[in-house]
PDB file of C-alpha atoms in Angstrom:
ATOM      1  CA  MET L 123     125.385 113.872 164.392  1.00 38.00           C
ATOM      2  CA  VAL L 124     126.134 116.346 167.223  1.00 37.00           C
ATOM      3  CA  ASP L 125     128.069 115.321 170.331  1.00 40.00           C
ATOM      4  CA  GLY L 126     127.472 111.662 169.499  1.00 41.00           C
ATOM      5  CA  VAL L 127     123.696 112.040 169.126  1.00 42.00           C
ATOM      6  CA  ARG L 128     122.013 111.455 165.790  1.00 45.00           C
ATOM      7  CA  HIS L 129     119.105 113.773 164.985  1.00 44.00           C
ATOM      8  CA  SER L 130     116.972 110.747 164.098  1.00 48.00           C
ATOM      9  CA  GLU L 131     117.501 109.355 167.616  1.00 54.00           C
ATOM     10  CA  ILE L 132     116.024 112.407 169.378  1.00 68.00           C
ATOM     11  CA  SER L 133     112.390 111.906 170.420  1.00 83.00           C
ATOM     12  CA  LEU L 134     109.711 114.556 170.756  1.00 87.00           C
ATOM     13  CA  PRO L 135     109.044 115.719 174.338  1.00 89.00           C
ATOM     14  CA  ALA L 136     106.621 113.701 176.441  1.00 90.00           C
ATOM     15  CA  ILE L 137     103.138 114.782 177.496  1.00 93.00           C
ATOM     16  CA  ASN L 138     103.255 117.394 180.303  1.00 93.00           C
ATOM     17  CA  ALA L 139     106.877 118.273 179.484  1.00 93.00           C
ATOM     18  CA  LEU L 140     107.663 121.975 179.857  1.00 92.00           C
ATOM     19  CA  VAL L 141     108.797 123.565 176.591  1.00 92.00           C
ATOM     20  CA  GLU L 142     109.354 126.939 174.959  1.00 90.00           C
ATOM     21  CA  VAL L 143     107.741 127.967 171.705  1.00 91.00           C
ATOM     22  CA  SER L 144     108.754 130.759 169.350  1.00 85.00           C
ATOM     23  CA  VAL L 145     106.557 132.167 166.619  1.00 79.00           C
ATOM     24  CA  PHE L 146     107.750 133.885 163.438  1.00 67.00           C
ATOM     25  CA  GLY L 147     111.328 133.670 164.712  1.00 61.00           C
ATOM     26  CA  GLY L 148     110.451 136.062 167.530  1.00 66.00           C
ATOM     27  CA  ASP L 149     110.451 135.826 171.303  1.00 71.00           C
ATOM     28  CA  SER L 150     110.131 132.519 173.162  1.00 78.00           C
ATOM     29  CA  TYR L 151     107.145 131.714 175.375  1.00 86.00           C
ATOM     30  CA  LYS L 152     106.726 129.035 178.015  1.00 89.00           C
ATOM     31  CA  SER L 153     104.289 126.237 177.266  1.00 93.00           C
ATOM     32  CA  ARG L 154     103.515 122.577 178.007  1.00 94.00           C
ATOM     33  CA  VAL L 155     103.047 119.507 175.852  1.00 96.00           C
ATOM     34  CA  GLU L 156      99.385 118.444 175.830  1.00 95.00           C
ATOM     35  CA  ASP L 157      99.631 115.544 173.392  1.00 93.00           C
ATOM     36  CA  ALA L 158     102.168 113.859 171.107  1.00 89.00           C
ATOM     37  CA  GLY L 159     102.017 111.077 168.575  1.00 86.00           C
ATOM     38  CA  ASP L 160     101.404 110.199 164.927  1.00 85.00           C
ATOM     39  CA  GLY L 161     104.052 112.705 163.903  1.00 87.00           C
ATOM     40  CA  VAL L 162     102.364 115.735 165.497  1.00 93.00           C
ATOM     41  CA  LEU L 163     102.832 117.693 168.704  1.00 94.00           C
ATOM     42  CA  ALA L 164     100.124 119.584 170.592  1.00 95.00           C
ATOM     43  CA  ILE L 165     101.145 122.292 173.046  1.00 96.00           C
ATOM     44  CA  ALA L 166      99.236 124.711 175.239  1.00 95.00           C
ATOM     45  CA  ALA L 167      98.828 128.128 173.637  1.00 92.00           C
ATOM     46  CA  PRO L 168     101.045 130.590 175.601  1.00 88.00           C
ATOM     47  CA  LEU L 169      99.079 132.829 177.929  1.00 84.00           C
ATOM     48  CA  ASN L 170     101.220 135.960 177.537  1.00 76.00           C
ATOM     49  CA  LEU L 171     101.549 135.947 173.737  1.00 72.00           C
ATOM     50  CA  ARG L 172     101.424 139.373 172.112  1.00 67.00           C
ATOM     51  CA  VAL L 173      98.517 139.930 169.726  1.00 61.00           C
ATOM     52  CA  THR L 174     100.928 140.619 166.853  1.00 59.00           C
ATOM     53  CA  GLU L 175     102.529 137.190 167.323  1.00 68.00           C
ATOM     54  CA  VAL L 176      99.408 135.009 167.303  1.00 76.00           C
ATOM     55  CA  PRO L 177     100.046 132.519 164.467  1.00 83.00           C
ATOM     56  CA  ASP L 178      97.725 131.309 161.732  1.00 87.00           C
ATOM     57  CA  VAL L 179      97.438 127.757 160.469  1.00 91.00           C
ATOM     58  CA  GLY L 180     100.378 127.189 158.132  1.00 91.00           C
ATOM     59  CA  ASP L 181     102.766 129.475 160.009  1.00 89.00           C
ATOM     60  CA  GLN L 182     106.110 128.146 161.187  1.00 87.00           C
ATOM     61  CA  ILE L 183     106.709 127.651 164.900  1.00 90.00           C
ATOM     62  CA  THR L 184     109.599 126.105 166.799  1.00 90.00           C
ATOM     63  CA  VAL L 185     109.328 124.117 170.024  1.00 93.00           C
ATOM     64  CA  ARG L 186     112.408 123.781 172.243  1.00 89.00           C
ATOM     65  CA  TRP L 187     113.119 121.740 175.376  1.00 90.00           C
ATOM     66  CA  PRO L 188     116.190 121.097 177.580  1.00 84.00           C
ATOM     67  CA  ALA L 189     118.992 118.765 176.479  1.00 78.00           C
ATOM     68  CA  GLY L 190     121.034 118.966 179.658  1.00 67.00           C
ATOM     69  CA  GLU L 191     124.481 120.533 179.496  1.00 57.00           C
ATOM     70  CA  ARG L 192     124.645 120.099 175.716  1.00 58.00           C
ATOM     71  CA  GLY L 193     122.029 122.797 175.085  1.00 70.00           C
ATOM     72  CA  ARG L 194     118.455 122.195 173.986  1.00 81.00           C
ATOM     73  CA  TYR L 195     116.476 120.265 171.421  1.00 88.00           C
ATOM     74  CA  ALA L 196     114.442 122.093 168.790  1.00 89.00           C
ATOM     75  CA  ALA L 197     111.635 120.886 166.551  1.00 91.00           C
ATOM     76  CA  ALA L 198     110.619 123.299 163.801  1.00 90.00           C
ATOM     77  CA  GLY L 199     107.416 122.785 161.887  1.00 92.00           C
ATOM     78  CA  HIS L 200     104.140 124.261 160.746  1.00 92.00           C
ATOM     79  CA  LEU L 201     100.957 124.895 162.687  1.00 94.00           C
ATOM     80  CA  ILE L 202      98.265 122.565 161.336  1.00 95.00           C
ATOM     81  CA  GLU L 203      95.440 123.269 163.781  1.00 94.00           C
ATOM     82  CA  VAL L 204      94.371 125.651 166.550  1.00 91.00           C
ATOM     83  CA  VAL L 205      92.054 123.988 169.067  1.00 90.00           C
ATOM     84  CA  GLY L 206      89.890 126.395 171.031  1.00 85.00           C
ATOM     85  CA  GLY L 207      88.323 125.967 174.446  1.00 82.00           C
ATOM     86  CA  ALA L 208      89.181 126.808 178.029  1.00 83.00           C
ATOM     87  CA  LEU L 209      92.759 125.639 177.391  1.00 85.00           C
ATOM     88  CA  PRO L 210      93.551 126.438 173.729  1.00 90.00           C
ATOM     89  CA  ARG L 211      96.114 124.218 172.024  1.00 93.00           C
ATOM     90  CA  TRP L 212      98.381 124.567 169.029  1.00 94.00           C
ATOM     91  CA  VAL L 213      98.952 121.441 166.971  1.00 96.00           C
ATOM     92  CA  MET L 214     102.137 121.428 164.898  1.00 95.00           C
ATOM     93  CA  ARG L 215     103.737 118.931 162.554  1.00 94.00           C
ATOM     94  CA  PRO L 216     107.562 118.956 162.712  1.00 93.00           C
ATOM     95  CA  ASP L 217     109.307 119.339 159.348  1.00 91.00           C
ATOM     96  CA  GLY L 218     111.857 116.721 160.370  1.00 89.00           C
ATOM     97  CA  PRO L 219     113.464 115.109 163.408  1.00 88.00           C
ATOM     98  CA  PRO L 220     114.391 117.384 166.335  1.00 89.00           C
ATOM     99  CA  LYS L 221     117.857 118.906 166.289  1.00 86.00           C
ATOM    100  CA  LEU L 222     120.304 119.623 169.049  1.00 80.00           C
ATOM    101  CA  GLU L 223     121.092 123.327 169.469  1.00 72.00           C
ATOM    102  CA  GLN L 224     124.201 124.392 171.326  1.00 61.00           C
ATOM    103  CA  SER L 225     123.748 126.596 174.381  1.00 50.00           C
ATOM    104  CA  ARG L 226     123.684 129.940 172.648  1.00 53.00           C
ATOM    105  CA  SER L 227     120.929 132.520 172.540  1.00 60.00           C
ATOM    106  CA  TYR L 228     120.545 135.583 170.384  1.00 72.00           C
ATOM    107  CA  VAL L 229     120.219 138.837 172.260  1.00 79.00           C
ATOM    108  CA  ARG L 230     117.735 141.292 170.763  1.00 84.00           C
ATOM    109  CA  GLY L 231     118.095 145.028 171.001  1.00 89.00           C
ATOM    110  CA  GLY L 232     118.161 148.286 169.157  1.00 88.00           C
ATOM    111  CA  GLY L 233     115.154 150.093 167.783  1.00 89.00           C
ATOM    112  CA  ASN L 234     114.263 152.802 165.247  1.00 91.00           C
ATOM    113  CA  GLU L 235     117.407 152.305 163.116  1.00 95.00           C
ATOM    114  CA  LEU L 236     117.006 152.811 159.382  1.00 96.00           C
ATOM    115  CA  VAL L 237     116.494 149.541 157.514  1.00 97.00           C
ATOM    116  CA  GLN L 238     116.348 149.048 153.741  1.00 97.00           C
ATOM    117  CA  VAL L 239     114.881 145.928 152.150  1.00 97.00           C
ATOM    118  CA  ARG L 240     114.931 144.842 148.516  1.00 95.00           C
ATOM    119  CA  ARG L 241     113.449 141.702 147.008  1.00 94.00           C
ATOM    120  CA  LEU L 242     116.117 139.677 145.213  1.00 92.00           C
ATOM    121  CA  SER L 243     114.035 137.584 142.819  1.00 83.00           C
ATOM    122  CA  PRO L 244     112.324 139.024 140.969  1.00 84.00           C
ATOM    123  CA  SER L 245     114.309 142.150 141.675  1.00 84.00           C
ATOM    124  CA  GLY L 246     112.286 144.846 143.414  1.00 86.00           C
ATOM    125  CA  ASP L 247     112.621 148.420 144.558  1.00 91.00           C
ATOM    126  CA  THR L 248     114.389 149.298 147.805  1.00 94.00           C
ATOM    127  CA  VAL L 249     111.951 150.206 150.578  1.00 95.00           C
ATOM    128  CA  GLU L 250     112.928 151.982 153.783  1.00 96.00           C
ATOM    129  CA  GLY L 251     111.559 151.278 157.223  1.00 96.00           C
ATOM    130  CA  ARG L 252     112.494 151.377 160.890  1.00 96.00           C
ATOM    131  CA  VAL L 253     113.845 148.598 163.096  1.00 96.00           C
ATOM    132  CA  ILE L 254     111.775 147.279 165.994  1.00 94.00           C
ATOM    133  CA  ASP L 255     114.641 145.113 167.224  1.00 93.00           C
ATOM    134  CA  ILE L 256     117.537 143.140 165.768  1.00 93.00           C
ATOM    135  CA  SER L 257     119.606 140.080 166.670  1.00 90.00           C
ATOM    136  CA  GLU L 258     122.155 137.816 165.016  1.00 87.00           C
ATOM    137  CA  GLY L 259     119.268 135.750 163.665  1.00 85.00           C
ATOM    138  CA  GLY L 260     117.109 138.444 162.126  1.00 90.00           C
ATOM    139  CA  VAL L 261     115.337 141.759 162.402  1.00 94.00           C
ATOM    140  CA  ARG L 262     111.801 142.916 163.059  1.00 93.00           C
ATOM    141  CA  ALA L 263     110.846 146.160 161.371  1.00 95.00           C
ATOM    142  CA  ARG L 264     107.919 148.354 160.390  1.00 95.00           C
ATOM    143  CA  PHE L 265     107.214 150.004 157.040  1.00 96.00           C
ATOM    144  CA  ASP L 266     104.671 152.524 155.826  1.00 93.00           C
ATOM    145  CA  GLU L 267     104.110 150.450 152.697  1.00 87.00           C
ATOM    146  CA  ILE L 268     105.811 147.352 151.340  1.00 89.00           C
ATOM    147  CA  GLU L 269     104.925 144.555 148.926  1.00 89.00           C
ATOM    148  CA  LEU L 270     106.575 141.429 150.285  1.00 91.00           C
ATOM    149  CA  ALA L 271     105.322 138.020 151.336  1.00 88.00           C
ATOM    150  CA  GLY L 272     106.575 135.223 153.540  1.00 85.00           C
ATOM    151  CA  GLY L 273     109.352 133.280 151.835  1.00 85.00           C
ATOM    152  CA  ASP L 274     110.586 136.157 149.657  1.00 91.00           C
ATOM    153  CA  GLU L 275     114.376 136.329 149.458  1.00 92.00           C
ATOM    154  CA  VAL L 276     115.653 139.812 150.226  1.00 95.00           C
ATOM    155  CA  GLU L 277     118.712 141.973 150.697  1.00 96.00           C
ATOM    156  CA  VAL L 278     118.712 143.743 154.064  1.00 96.00           C
ATOM    157  CA  ARG L 279     120.741 146.845 154.944  1.00 96.00           C
ATOM    158  CA  VAL L 280     120.671 148.292 158.449  1.00 96.00           C
ATOM    159  CA  GLU L 281     122.507 151.304 159.839  1.00 93.00           C
ATOM    160  CA  LEU L 282     124.053 150.197 163.131  1.00 93.00           C
ATOM    161  CA  GLY L 283     125.828 153.269 164.412  1.00 89.00           C
ATOM    162  CA  GLU L 284     128.955 153.741 162.295  1.00 90.00           C
ATOM    163  CA  ASP L 285     128.554 150.294 160.689  1.00 93.00           C
ATOM    164  CA  ILE L 286     126.348 149.274 157.794  1.00 94.00           C
ATOM    165  CA  LEU L 287     125.036 145.719 157.969  1.00 95.00           C
ATOM    166  CA  SER L 288     124.317 144.234 154.536  1.00 95.00           C
ATOM    167  CA  VAL L 289     123.068 140.629 154.428  1.00 95.00           C
ATOM    168  CA  GLU L 290     120.785 138.416 152.394  1.00 93.00           C
ATOM    169  CA  GLY L 291     117.874 136.721 154.109  1.00 91.00           C
ATOM    170  CA  ARG L 292     114.217 135.931 153.696  1.00 89.00           C
ATOM    171  CA  VAL L 293     110.867 137.180 154.881  1.00 91.00           C
ATOM    172  CA  LEU L 294     109.469 134.987 157.637  1.00 84.00           C
ATOM    173  CA  ARG L 295     106.287 136.871 158.451  1.00 86.00           C
ATOM    174  CA  VAL L 296     104.270 139.887 157.258  1.00 90.00           C
ATOM    175  CA  TRP L 297     101.292 141.407 159.041  1.00 88.00           C
ATOM    176  CA  GLN L 298      99.497 144.703 159.585  1.00 86.00           C
ATOM    177  CA  GLU L 299      99.470 146.698 162.790  1.00 81.00           C
ATOM    178  CA  GLU L 300      96.089 146.782 164.500  1.00 75.00           C
ATOM    179  CA  ASP L 301      95.435 150.324 163.252  1.00 75.00           C
ATOM    180  CA  GLY L 302      96.382 149.229 159.729  1.00 74.00           C
ATOM    181  CA  GLU L 303      98.737 152.180 159.246  1.00 83.00           C
ATOM    182  CA  GLN L 304     102.014 150.249 159.029  1.00 92.00           C
ATOM    183  CA  THR L 305     103.218 146.843 157.892  1.00 93.00           C
ATOM    184  CA  LEU L 306     105.393 144.736 160.189  1.00 93.00           C
ATOM    185  CA  LEU L 307     107.975 142.254 158.918  1.00 92.00           C
ATOM    186  CA  VAL L 308     110.111 139.561 160.463  1.00 91.00           C
ATOM    187  CA  LEU L 309     113.253 139.012 158.373  1.00 92.00           C
ATOM    188  CA  VAL L 310     115.635 136.143 159.169  1.00 88.00           C
ATOM    189  CA  PHE L 311     119.259 135.737 158.109  1.00 88.00           C
ATOM    190  CA  GLU L 312     122.511 133.944 158.945  1.00 81.00           C
ATOM    191  CA  PRO L 313     125.280 136.555 158.874  1.00 85.00           C
ATOM    192  CA  HIS L 314     128.968 135.792 158.536  1.00 86.00           C
ATOM    193  CA  GLU L 315     130.887 135.973 161.810  1.00 83.00           C
ATOM    194  CA  ARG L 316     132.170 139.476 161.068  1.00 88.00           C
ATOM    195  CA  ASP L 317     128.627 140.796 160.618  1.00 91.00           C
ATOM    196  CA  ALA L 318     127.451 138.795 163.638  1.00 87.00           C
ATOM    197  CA  ARG L 319     130.082 140.560 165.744  1.00 88.00           C
ATOM    198  CA  VAL L 320     128.869 143.940 164.456  1.00 92.00           C
ATOM    199  CA  ILE L 321     125.317 143.086 165.532  1.00 93.00           C
ATOM    200  CA  ARG L 322     126.392 141.775 168.943  1.00 89.00           C
ATOM    201  CA  ARG L 323     128.552 144.814 169.616  1.00 91.00           C
ATOM    202  CA  TYR L 324     125.796 147.211 168.595  1.00 93.00           C
ATOM    203  CA  VAL L 325     123.058 145.462 170.589  1.00 91.00           C
ATOM    204  CA  LEU L 326     125.165 145.270 173.744  1.00 89.00           C
ATOM    205  CA  ARG L 327     126.174 148.923 173.423  1.00 89.00           C
ATOM    206  CA  HIS L 328     122.543 149.893 172.873  1.00 87.00           C
ATOM    207  CA  GLN L 329     121.441 147.971 175.973  1.00 84.00           C
ATOM    208  CA  LEU L 330     124.167 149.578 178.080  1.00 85.00           C
ATOM    209  CA  MET L 331     123.180 153.078 176.942  1.00 83.00           C
ATOM    210  CA  LEU L 332     119.525 152.255 177.581  1.00 79.00           C
ATOM    211  CA  ARG L 333     120.291 151.190 181.161  1.00 78.00           C
ATOM    212  CA  ASN L 334     122.353 154.329 181.714  1.00 76.00           C
ATOM    213  CA  GLY L 335     119.675 156.587 180.216  1.00 70.00           C
ATOM    214  CA  ARG L 336     122.074 157.910 177.543  1.00 62.00           C
ATOM    215  CA  LEU L 337     120.156 157.074 174.356  1.00 59.00           C
ATOM    216  CA  ASN L 338     118.853 160.594 174.002  1.00 54.00           C
ATOM    217  CA  ASP L 339     122.177 162.304 174.738  1.00 49.00           C
TER     218      ASP L 339
END
């Protein structure tokens, strides 16, 4: 129960409701509910989705919609069907009842920092790559070569200026760049508050330097 509301009492959004959808734990895109019922939710495929974030059947997506001053509701689940046509739709089945998220968003930033990833079980070699962007909820990165799959538990180390972030997480998504030269990963984690502060401080500093044109100084 959050703020007096039980998760089981939260209903899925109604048809034509405006929602946001995130894929692979990445950016959020605006969408609209096309159909709902029988435990599934159909939404309009976002128009401005990047090619690298187009999901496949079986991938996890999250749909969010407003919950007033308390924050927003979120329903996480798996894509079970992609319906083509003039107005393509994604059909997802929530993994459980929607949850209430407090009004807090993760700010993404950074880029090109050194990142090291090692599979925890079974133990694997450490592979180095470069950050695309990072937030308190995870990191997107590219590697020349890496043997990981979605669901693998990993140790992640990232150089954030003078700080070294070391957290355990899991692989959410793996795919190849269009030219096939590099592998892209989405890694998700839940850092302790100390590490979360390190990420926030670094991202905000990076954004400030970017606005001031000082990144190359």
